[in-house]
Coordinates of C-alpha atoms in Angstrom, one line a residue:
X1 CA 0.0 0.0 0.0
X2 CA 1.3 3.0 -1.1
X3 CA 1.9 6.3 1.7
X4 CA 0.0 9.2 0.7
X5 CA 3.5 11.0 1.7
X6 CA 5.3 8.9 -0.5
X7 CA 2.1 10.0 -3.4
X8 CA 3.0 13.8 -3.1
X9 CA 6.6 13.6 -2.9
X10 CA 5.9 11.9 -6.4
X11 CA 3.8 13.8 -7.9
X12 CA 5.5 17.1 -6.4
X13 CA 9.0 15.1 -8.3
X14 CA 7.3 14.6 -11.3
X15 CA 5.8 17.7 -11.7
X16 CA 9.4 18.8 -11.2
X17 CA 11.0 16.8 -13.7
X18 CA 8.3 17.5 -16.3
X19 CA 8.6 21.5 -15.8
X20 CA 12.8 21.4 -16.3
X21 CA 12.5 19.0 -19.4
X22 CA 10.1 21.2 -21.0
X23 CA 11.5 24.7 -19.9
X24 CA 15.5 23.7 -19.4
X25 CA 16.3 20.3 -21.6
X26 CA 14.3 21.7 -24.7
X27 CA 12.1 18.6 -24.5
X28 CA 8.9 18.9 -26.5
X29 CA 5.7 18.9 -24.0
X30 CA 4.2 16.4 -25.7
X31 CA 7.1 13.6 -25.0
X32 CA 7.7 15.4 -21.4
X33 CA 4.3 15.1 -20.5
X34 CA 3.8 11.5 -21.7
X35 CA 7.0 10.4 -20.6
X36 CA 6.6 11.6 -16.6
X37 CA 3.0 10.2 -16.8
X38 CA 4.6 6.8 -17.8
X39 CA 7.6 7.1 -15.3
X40 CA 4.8 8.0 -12.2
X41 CA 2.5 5.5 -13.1
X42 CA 5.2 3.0 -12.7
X43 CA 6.6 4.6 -9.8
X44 CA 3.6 4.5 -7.4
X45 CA 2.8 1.0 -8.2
X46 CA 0.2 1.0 -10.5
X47 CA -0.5 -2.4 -12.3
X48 CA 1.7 -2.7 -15.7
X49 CA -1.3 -4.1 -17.5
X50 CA -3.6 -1.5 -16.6
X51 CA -0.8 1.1 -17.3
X52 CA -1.8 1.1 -21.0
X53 CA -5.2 1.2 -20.5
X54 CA -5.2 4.6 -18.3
X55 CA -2.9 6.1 -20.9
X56 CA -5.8 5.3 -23.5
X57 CA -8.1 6.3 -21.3
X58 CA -6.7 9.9 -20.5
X59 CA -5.7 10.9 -24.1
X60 CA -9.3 9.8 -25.9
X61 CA -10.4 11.9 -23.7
X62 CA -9.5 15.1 -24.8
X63 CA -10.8 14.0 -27.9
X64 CA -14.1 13.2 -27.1
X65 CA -14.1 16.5 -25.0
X66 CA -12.4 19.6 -26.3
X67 CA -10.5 18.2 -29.4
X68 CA -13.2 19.0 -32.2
X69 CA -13.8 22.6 -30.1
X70 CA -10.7 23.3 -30.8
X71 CA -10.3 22.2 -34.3
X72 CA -14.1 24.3 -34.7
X73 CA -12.6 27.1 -32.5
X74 CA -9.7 27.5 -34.5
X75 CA -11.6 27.5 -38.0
X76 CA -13.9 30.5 -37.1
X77 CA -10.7 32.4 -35.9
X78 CA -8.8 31.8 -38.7
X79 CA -12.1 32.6 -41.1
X80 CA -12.4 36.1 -38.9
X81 CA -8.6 36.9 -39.8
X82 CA -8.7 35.8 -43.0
X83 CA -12.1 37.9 -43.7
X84 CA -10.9 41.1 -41.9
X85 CA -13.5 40.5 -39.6
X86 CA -11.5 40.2 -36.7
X87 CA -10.4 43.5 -37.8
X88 CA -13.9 44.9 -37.5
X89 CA -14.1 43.9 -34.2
X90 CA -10.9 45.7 -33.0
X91 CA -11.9 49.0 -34.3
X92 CA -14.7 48.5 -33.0
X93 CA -13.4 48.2 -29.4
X94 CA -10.7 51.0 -30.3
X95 CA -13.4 53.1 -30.3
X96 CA -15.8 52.3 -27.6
X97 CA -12.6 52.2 -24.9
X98 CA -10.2 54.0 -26.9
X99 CA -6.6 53.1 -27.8
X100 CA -5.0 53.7 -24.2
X101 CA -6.9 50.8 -23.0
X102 CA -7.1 47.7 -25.1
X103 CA -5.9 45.7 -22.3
X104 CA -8.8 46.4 -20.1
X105 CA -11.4 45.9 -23.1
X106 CA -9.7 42.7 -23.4
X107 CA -10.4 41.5 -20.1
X108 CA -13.4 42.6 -19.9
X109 CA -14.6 40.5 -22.5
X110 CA -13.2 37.5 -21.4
X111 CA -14.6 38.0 -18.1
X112 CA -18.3 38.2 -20.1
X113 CA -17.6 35.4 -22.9
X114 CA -16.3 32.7 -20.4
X115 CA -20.2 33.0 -18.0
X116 CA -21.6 30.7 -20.7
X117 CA -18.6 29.3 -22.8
X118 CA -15.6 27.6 -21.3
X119 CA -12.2 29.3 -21.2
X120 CA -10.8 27.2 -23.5
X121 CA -13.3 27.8 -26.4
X122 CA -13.8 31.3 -25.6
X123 CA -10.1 32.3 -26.2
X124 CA -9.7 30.2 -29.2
X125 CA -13.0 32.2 -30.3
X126 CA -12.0 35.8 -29.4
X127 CA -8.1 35.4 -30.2
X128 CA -8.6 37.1 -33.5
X129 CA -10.1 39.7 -31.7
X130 CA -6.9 40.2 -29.7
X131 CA -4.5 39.9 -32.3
X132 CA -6.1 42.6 -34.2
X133 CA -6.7 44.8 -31.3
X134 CA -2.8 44.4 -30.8
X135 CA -2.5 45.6 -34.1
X136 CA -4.9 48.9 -34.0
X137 CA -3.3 49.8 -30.4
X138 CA 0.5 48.7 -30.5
X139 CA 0.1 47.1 -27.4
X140 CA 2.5 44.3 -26.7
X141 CA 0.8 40.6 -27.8
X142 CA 1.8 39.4 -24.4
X143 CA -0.3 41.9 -22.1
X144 CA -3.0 40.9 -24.5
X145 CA -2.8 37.5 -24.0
X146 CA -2.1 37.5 -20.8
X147 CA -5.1 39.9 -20.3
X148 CA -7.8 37.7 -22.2
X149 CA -6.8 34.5 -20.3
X150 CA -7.2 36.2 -17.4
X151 CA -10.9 37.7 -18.0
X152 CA -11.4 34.5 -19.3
X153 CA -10.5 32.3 -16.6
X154 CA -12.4 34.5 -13.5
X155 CA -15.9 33.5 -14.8
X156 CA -15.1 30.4 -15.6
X157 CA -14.7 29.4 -12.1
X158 CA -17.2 31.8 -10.3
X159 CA -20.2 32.6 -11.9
X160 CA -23.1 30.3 -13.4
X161 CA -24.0 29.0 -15.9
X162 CA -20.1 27.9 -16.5
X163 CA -20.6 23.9 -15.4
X164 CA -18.0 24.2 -12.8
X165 CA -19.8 26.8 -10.5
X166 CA -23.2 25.6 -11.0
X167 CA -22.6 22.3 -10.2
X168 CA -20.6 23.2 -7.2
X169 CA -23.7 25.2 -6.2
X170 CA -25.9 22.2 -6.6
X171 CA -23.7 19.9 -4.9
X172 CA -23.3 22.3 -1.7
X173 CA -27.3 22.9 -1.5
X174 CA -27.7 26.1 -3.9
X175 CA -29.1 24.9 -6.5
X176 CA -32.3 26.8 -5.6
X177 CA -30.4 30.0 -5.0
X178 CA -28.2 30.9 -7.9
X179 CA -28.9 34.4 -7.7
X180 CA -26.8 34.3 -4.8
X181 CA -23.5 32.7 -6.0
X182 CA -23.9 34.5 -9.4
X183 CA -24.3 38.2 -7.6
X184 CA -21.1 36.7 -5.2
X185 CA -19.4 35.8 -8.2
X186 CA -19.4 39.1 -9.9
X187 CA -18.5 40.7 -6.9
X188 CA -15.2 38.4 -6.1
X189 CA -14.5 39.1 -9.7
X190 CA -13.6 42.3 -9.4
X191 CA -10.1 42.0 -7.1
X192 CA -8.5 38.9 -9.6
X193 CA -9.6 40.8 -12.3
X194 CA -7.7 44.0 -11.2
X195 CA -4.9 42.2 -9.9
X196 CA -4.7 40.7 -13.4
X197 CA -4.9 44.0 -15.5
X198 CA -1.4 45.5 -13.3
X199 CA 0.2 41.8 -13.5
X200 CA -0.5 41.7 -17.3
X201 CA 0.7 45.3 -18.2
X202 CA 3.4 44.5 -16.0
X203 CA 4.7 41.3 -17.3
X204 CA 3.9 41.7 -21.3
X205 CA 6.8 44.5 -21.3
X206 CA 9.2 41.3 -20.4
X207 CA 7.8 38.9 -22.8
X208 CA 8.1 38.7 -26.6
X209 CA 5.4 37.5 -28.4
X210 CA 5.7 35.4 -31.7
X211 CA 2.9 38.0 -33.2
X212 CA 5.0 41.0 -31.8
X213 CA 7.4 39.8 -34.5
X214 CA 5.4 38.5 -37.3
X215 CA 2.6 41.9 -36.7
X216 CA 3.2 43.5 -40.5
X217 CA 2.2 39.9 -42.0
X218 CA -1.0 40.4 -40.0
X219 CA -2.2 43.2 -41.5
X220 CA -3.4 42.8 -45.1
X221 CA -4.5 45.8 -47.0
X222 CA -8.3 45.6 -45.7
X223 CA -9.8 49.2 -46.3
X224 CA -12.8 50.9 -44.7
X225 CA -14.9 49.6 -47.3
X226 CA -13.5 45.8 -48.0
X227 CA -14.4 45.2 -44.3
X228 CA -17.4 42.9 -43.4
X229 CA -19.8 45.0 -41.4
X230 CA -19.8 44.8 -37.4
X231 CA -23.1 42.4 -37.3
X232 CA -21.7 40.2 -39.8
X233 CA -18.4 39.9 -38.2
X234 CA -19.2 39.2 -34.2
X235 CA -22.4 36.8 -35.6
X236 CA -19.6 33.9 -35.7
X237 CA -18.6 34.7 -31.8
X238 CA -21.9 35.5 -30.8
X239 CA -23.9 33.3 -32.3
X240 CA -21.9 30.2 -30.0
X241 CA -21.9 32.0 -27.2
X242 CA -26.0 32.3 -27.4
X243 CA -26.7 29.2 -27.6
X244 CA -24.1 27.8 -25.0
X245 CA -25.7 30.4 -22.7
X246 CA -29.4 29.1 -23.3
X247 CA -28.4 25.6 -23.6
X248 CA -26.4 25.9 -19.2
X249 CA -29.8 27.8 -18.6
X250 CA -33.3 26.3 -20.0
X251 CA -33.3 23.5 -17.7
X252 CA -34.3 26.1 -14.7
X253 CA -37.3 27.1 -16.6
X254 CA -40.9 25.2 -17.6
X255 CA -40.4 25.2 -21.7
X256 CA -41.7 21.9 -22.0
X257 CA -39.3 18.4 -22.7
X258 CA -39.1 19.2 -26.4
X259 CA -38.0 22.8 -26.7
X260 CA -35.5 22.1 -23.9
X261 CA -34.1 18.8 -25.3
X262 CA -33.5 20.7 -28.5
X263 CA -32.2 24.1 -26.4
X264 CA -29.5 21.6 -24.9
X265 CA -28.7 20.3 -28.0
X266 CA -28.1 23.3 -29.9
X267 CA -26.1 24.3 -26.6
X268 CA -23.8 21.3 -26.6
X269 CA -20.3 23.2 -27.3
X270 CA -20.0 20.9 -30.3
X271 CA -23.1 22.0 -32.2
X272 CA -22.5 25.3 -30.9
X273 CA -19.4 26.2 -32.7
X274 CA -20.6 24.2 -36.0
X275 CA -23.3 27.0 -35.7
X276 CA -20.9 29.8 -35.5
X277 CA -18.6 28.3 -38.4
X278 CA -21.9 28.0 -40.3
X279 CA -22.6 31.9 -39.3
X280 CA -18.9 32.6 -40.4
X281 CA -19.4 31.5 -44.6
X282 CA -21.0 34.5 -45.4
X283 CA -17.8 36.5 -44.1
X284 CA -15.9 34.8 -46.8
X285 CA -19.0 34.9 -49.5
X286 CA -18.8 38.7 -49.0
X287 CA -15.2 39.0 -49.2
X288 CA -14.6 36.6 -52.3
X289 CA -12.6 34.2 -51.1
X290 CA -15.3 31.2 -50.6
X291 CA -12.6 29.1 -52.6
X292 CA -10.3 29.5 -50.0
X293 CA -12.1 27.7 -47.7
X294 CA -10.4 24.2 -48.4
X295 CA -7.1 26.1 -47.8
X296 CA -8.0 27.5 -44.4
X297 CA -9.9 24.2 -42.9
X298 CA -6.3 22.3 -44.1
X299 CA -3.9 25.4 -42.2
X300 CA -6.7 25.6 -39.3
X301 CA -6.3 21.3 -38.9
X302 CA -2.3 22.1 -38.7
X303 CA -2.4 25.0 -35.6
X304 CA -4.8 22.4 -33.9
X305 CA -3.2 19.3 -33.9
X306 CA -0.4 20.0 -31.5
X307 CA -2.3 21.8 -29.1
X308 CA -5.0 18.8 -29.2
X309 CA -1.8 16.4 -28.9
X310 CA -0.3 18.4 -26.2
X311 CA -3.7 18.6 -24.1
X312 CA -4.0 15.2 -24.4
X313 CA -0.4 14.6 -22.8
X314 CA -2.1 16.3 -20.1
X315 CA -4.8 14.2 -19.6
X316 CA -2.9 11.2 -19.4
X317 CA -1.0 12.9 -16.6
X318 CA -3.5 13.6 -14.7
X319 CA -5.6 10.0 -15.2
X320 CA -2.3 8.5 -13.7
X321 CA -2.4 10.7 -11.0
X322 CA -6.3 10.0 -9.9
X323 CA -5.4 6.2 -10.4
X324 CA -2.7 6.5 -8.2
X325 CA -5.1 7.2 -5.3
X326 CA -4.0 11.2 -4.9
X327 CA -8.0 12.2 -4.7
X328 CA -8.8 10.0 -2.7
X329 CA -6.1 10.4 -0.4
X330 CA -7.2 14.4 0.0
X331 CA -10.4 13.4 0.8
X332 CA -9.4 10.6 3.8
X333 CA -7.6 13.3 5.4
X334 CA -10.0 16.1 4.7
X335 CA -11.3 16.0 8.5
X336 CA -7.7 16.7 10.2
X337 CA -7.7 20.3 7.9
X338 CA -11.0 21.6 9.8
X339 CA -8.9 24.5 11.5
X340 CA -8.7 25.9 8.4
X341 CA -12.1 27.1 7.8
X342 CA -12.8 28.7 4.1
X343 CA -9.3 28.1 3.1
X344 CA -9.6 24.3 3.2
X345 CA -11.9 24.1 -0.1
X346 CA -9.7 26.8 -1.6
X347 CA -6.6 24.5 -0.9
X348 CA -7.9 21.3 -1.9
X349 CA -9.2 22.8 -4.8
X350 CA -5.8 24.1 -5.7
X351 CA -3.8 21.0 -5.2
X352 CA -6.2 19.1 -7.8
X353 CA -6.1 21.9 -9.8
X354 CA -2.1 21.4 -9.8
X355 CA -2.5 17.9 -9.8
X356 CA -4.8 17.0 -12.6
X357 CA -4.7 20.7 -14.8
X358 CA -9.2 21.0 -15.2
X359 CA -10.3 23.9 -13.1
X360 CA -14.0 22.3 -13.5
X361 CA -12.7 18.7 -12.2
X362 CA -11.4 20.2 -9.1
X363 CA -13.9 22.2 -9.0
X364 CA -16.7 19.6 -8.6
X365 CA -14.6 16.9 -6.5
X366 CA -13.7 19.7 -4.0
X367 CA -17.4 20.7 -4.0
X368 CA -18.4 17.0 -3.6
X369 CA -16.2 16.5 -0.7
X370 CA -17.4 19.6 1.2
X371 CA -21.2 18.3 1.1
X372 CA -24.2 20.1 1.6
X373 CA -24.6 23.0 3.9
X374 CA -28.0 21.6 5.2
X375 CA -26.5 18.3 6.6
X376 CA -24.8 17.4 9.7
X377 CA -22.5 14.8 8.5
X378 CA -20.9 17.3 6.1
X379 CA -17.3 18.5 6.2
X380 CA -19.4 21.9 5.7
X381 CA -21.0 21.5 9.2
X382 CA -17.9 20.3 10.4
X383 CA -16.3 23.4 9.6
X384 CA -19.0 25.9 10.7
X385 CA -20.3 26.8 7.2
X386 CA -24.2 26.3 8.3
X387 CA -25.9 29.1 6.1
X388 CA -26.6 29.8 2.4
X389 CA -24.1 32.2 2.0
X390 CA -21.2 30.5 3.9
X391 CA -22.4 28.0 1.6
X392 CA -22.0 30.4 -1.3
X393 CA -18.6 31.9 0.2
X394 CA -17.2 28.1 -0.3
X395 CA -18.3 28.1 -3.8
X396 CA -16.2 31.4 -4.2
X397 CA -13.3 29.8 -2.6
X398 CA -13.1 26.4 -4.6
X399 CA -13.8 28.8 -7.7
X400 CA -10.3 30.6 -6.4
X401 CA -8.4 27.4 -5.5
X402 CA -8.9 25.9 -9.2
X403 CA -7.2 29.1 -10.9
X404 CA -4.4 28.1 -8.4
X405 CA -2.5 27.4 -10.8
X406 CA -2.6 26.6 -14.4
X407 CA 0.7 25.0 -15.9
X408 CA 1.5 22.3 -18.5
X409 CA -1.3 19.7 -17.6
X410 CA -3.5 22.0 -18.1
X411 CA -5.5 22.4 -21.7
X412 CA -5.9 26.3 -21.5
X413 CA -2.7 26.5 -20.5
X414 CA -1.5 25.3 -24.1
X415 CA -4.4 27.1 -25.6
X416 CA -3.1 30.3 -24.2
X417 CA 0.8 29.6 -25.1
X418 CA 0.2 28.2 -28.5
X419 CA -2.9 30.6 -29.9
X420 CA -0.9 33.5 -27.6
X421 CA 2.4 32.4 -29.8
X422 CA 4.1 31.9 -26.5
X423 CA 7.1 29.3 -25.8
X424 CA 6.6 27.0 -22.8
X425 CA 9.2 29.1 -20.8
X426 CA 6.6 32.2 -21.1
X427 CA 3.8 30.6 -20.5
X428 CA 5.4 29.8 -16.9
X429 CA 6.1 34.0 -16.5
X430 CA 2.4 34.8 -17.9
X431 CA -0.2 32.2 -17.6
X432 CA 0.8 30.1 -14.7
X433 CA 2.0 33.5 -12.5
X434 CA -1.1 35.3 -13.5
X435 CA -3.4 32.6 -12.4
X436 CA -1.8 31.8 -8.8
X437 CA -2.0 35.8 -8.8
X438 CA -5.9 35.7 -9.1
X439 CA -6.6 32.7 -7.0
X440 CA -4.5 34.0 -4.0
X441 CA -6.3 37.4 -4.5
X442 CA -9.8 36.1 -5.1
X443 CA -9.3 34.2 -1.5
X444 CA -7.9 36.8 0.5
X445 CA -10.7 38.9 -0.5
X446 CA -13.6 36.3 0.3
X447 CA -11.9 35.4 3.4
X448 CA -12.5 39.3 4.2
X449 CA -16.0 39.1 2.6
X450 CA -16.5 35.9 5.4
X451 CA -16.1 39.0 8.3
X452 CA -18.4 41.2 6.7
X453 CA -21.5 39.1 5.1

């Protein structure tokens, strides 16, 4: 039987190992990744004939999850660049929060595209948005990046209808009381996202983007009147983001089993995103280039395949480290961590987040663990959180504990580095920084929050 001491020292090794192979040996992430996934598997003793089988089962996963997101994601982006619609959309925002600010425009709408869409899918959506905003305001790629990740990851993690949240409200007792954690959420937003805005105009004067080198090649000769319009060119982002909304939200309303069957359908991120591609043919109709399309679906299938390849890597590292008993080795000791009041969901939240890279998987087991609010045989009760919104302040707190931190097992964090045009190394200074910025942030502030409500 394996310690659980002897479990962190090796996952705290391999996580080790695989950071200095990627960032210091020049190892690519996808043979780091797979190759400390293999080495811990062994390590801790799981059986060699099941070995294969959790590798499987971690990297189909990503596939039957996020992988045709991405690919879909990734289309509509490059179609918006390709269009100048993306371009559109930046003067757009130029001129609604003028050029001094792109980085808080940014931001802001990651923060609003991420309450119905998950951070993944939303950045892949909006990057062409950022790019070109880059573009219109000369602000470095990096701050952007950095920026939209950021807006992108808060909601994610704190406000409903994103999965995460919601079902951490339903599994604590709130699922009657939304209102509650949705109007907390926004709240707590407000100190990650301004901790985020100074960290990423701080830290995107140190980093060099890919697209801070390659901008000119950007910028076609699209003028005033070769643009798509405004409505036709945010349709493609919209459009998903509509029916992703509807699709977290009709089951809490009486529109009869048919309507809503076809609501959740039409809001599966899947369908979703055909939608929006669907929406996005019109941009290239317009613009004459509909015979391009076979070009841009081949160079869109070549900038998603490693990301998908990479984020699969990360799923297998994370399937051997639930296999290995880690989870369920938090959980048996949960009861000796009592002392620690709202900071114990924040850091068991955290160390899954660490552990297995999804922010919504450590979301849910750390809201599982904590129980309902109602009961007396909770670890809730047990730690004095006996009201709706203690109840709600723990939901902000495991929200805080899975930004904490996002790193190479983590999909988003190779959506950000490779759509952001970051290396690996980077991605450590701005992605992974920037989200152990906002979790530590977000918690302080609902601890203080805890004294007042």
């Amino acid at each position: 039987m394996i310690s659980g001491g002897f479990l962190i020292a090796a996952f705290l090794i391999a996580i080790a190992v695989m950071i200095l192979a990627i960032s210091k040996w020049g190892i690519h992430p996808f043979l780091a990744i797979m190759g400390v996934a293999l080495l811990l598997a062994i390590s801790v003793g799981l059986p060699l004939d099941d070995v294969p089988q959790i590798i499987g089962k971690g990297f189909s996963s990503i596939f039957a999850s996020i992988g045709i997101v991405i690919i879909l994601g990734t289309l509509i982006g490059l179609i918006l660049e390709k269009t100048g619609a993306a371009v559109k959309l930046a003067d757009v925002i130029v001129k609604v929060v003028g050029p001094k600010h792109p980085q808080l425009a940014i931001l802001l709408i990651g923060w609003v595209v991420s309450v119905p869409v998950f951070c993944d899918s939303g950045f892949i959506i909006v990057n062409p948005v950022r790019k070109w905003l880059g573009k219109k305001s000369s602000c470095p790629s990096a701050t952007l990046t950095v920026a939209l990740a950021a807006g992108l990851m808060v909601s994610h993690v704190l406000i409903p209808p994103t999965p995460g949240p919601i079902a951490a409200a339903g599994l604590v007792g709130l699922e009657s009381n939304l209102i509650l954690v949705i109007g907390l959420g926004v709240l707590v937003s407000a100190v990650p996202l301004a901790a985020a805005y100074y960290y990423a105009t701080y830290i995107g004067k140190r980093v060099k983007s890919a697209d801070d080198l390659d901008v000119e090649s950007l910028s076609k000769a699209y003028n005033g009147n070769e643009l798509p319009s405004a409505t036709a060119s945010i349709m493609p982002i919209v459009l998903p983001i509509v029916l992703m909304a509807c699709g977290s939200v009709v089951n809490f309303a009486d529109f009869g089993e048919k309507v809503t069957s076809v609501v959740v359908f039409l809001g599966k991120p899947v369908i979703a995103l055909t939608a929006g591609l669907l929406s996005a043919l019109p941009l290239l109709a317009s613009t004459k280039q509909m015979k391009e399309l076979y070009n841009i679906t081949q160079e869109s299938l070549k900038a998603a395949g490693p990301i998908i390849f990479v984020t699969a890597a990360g799923s297998v590292l994370g399937q051997v480290i639930v296999e290995a008993g880690f989870v369920g080795y938090i959980q048996q000791n949960a009861g000796a961590l009592h002392s620690l009041g709202l900071f114990f969901p924040f850091i068991v939240a955290a160390i899954l987040k660490s552990a297995q890279g999804s922010s919504t998987v450590a979301i849910t087991t750390t809201a599982g663990l904590m129980g309902l609010y109602t009961s007396t045989s909770s670890l809730m009760y047990a730690l004095g959180l006996t009201t709706p919104v203690d109840a709600a302040l723990v939901v902000m707190a495991i929200g805080a504990g899975a930004m904490t931190v996002s790193h190479a097992n983590d999909s988003y964090f190779w959506v950000v580095t490779n759509f952001g045009k970051l290396t690996p190394q980077d991605g450590y200074r701005t992605q992974s920084v920037v989200t152990g910025i906002m979790g530590v942030t977000a918690m302080l502030f609902i601890w203080v929050l805890s004294h007042i409500l």
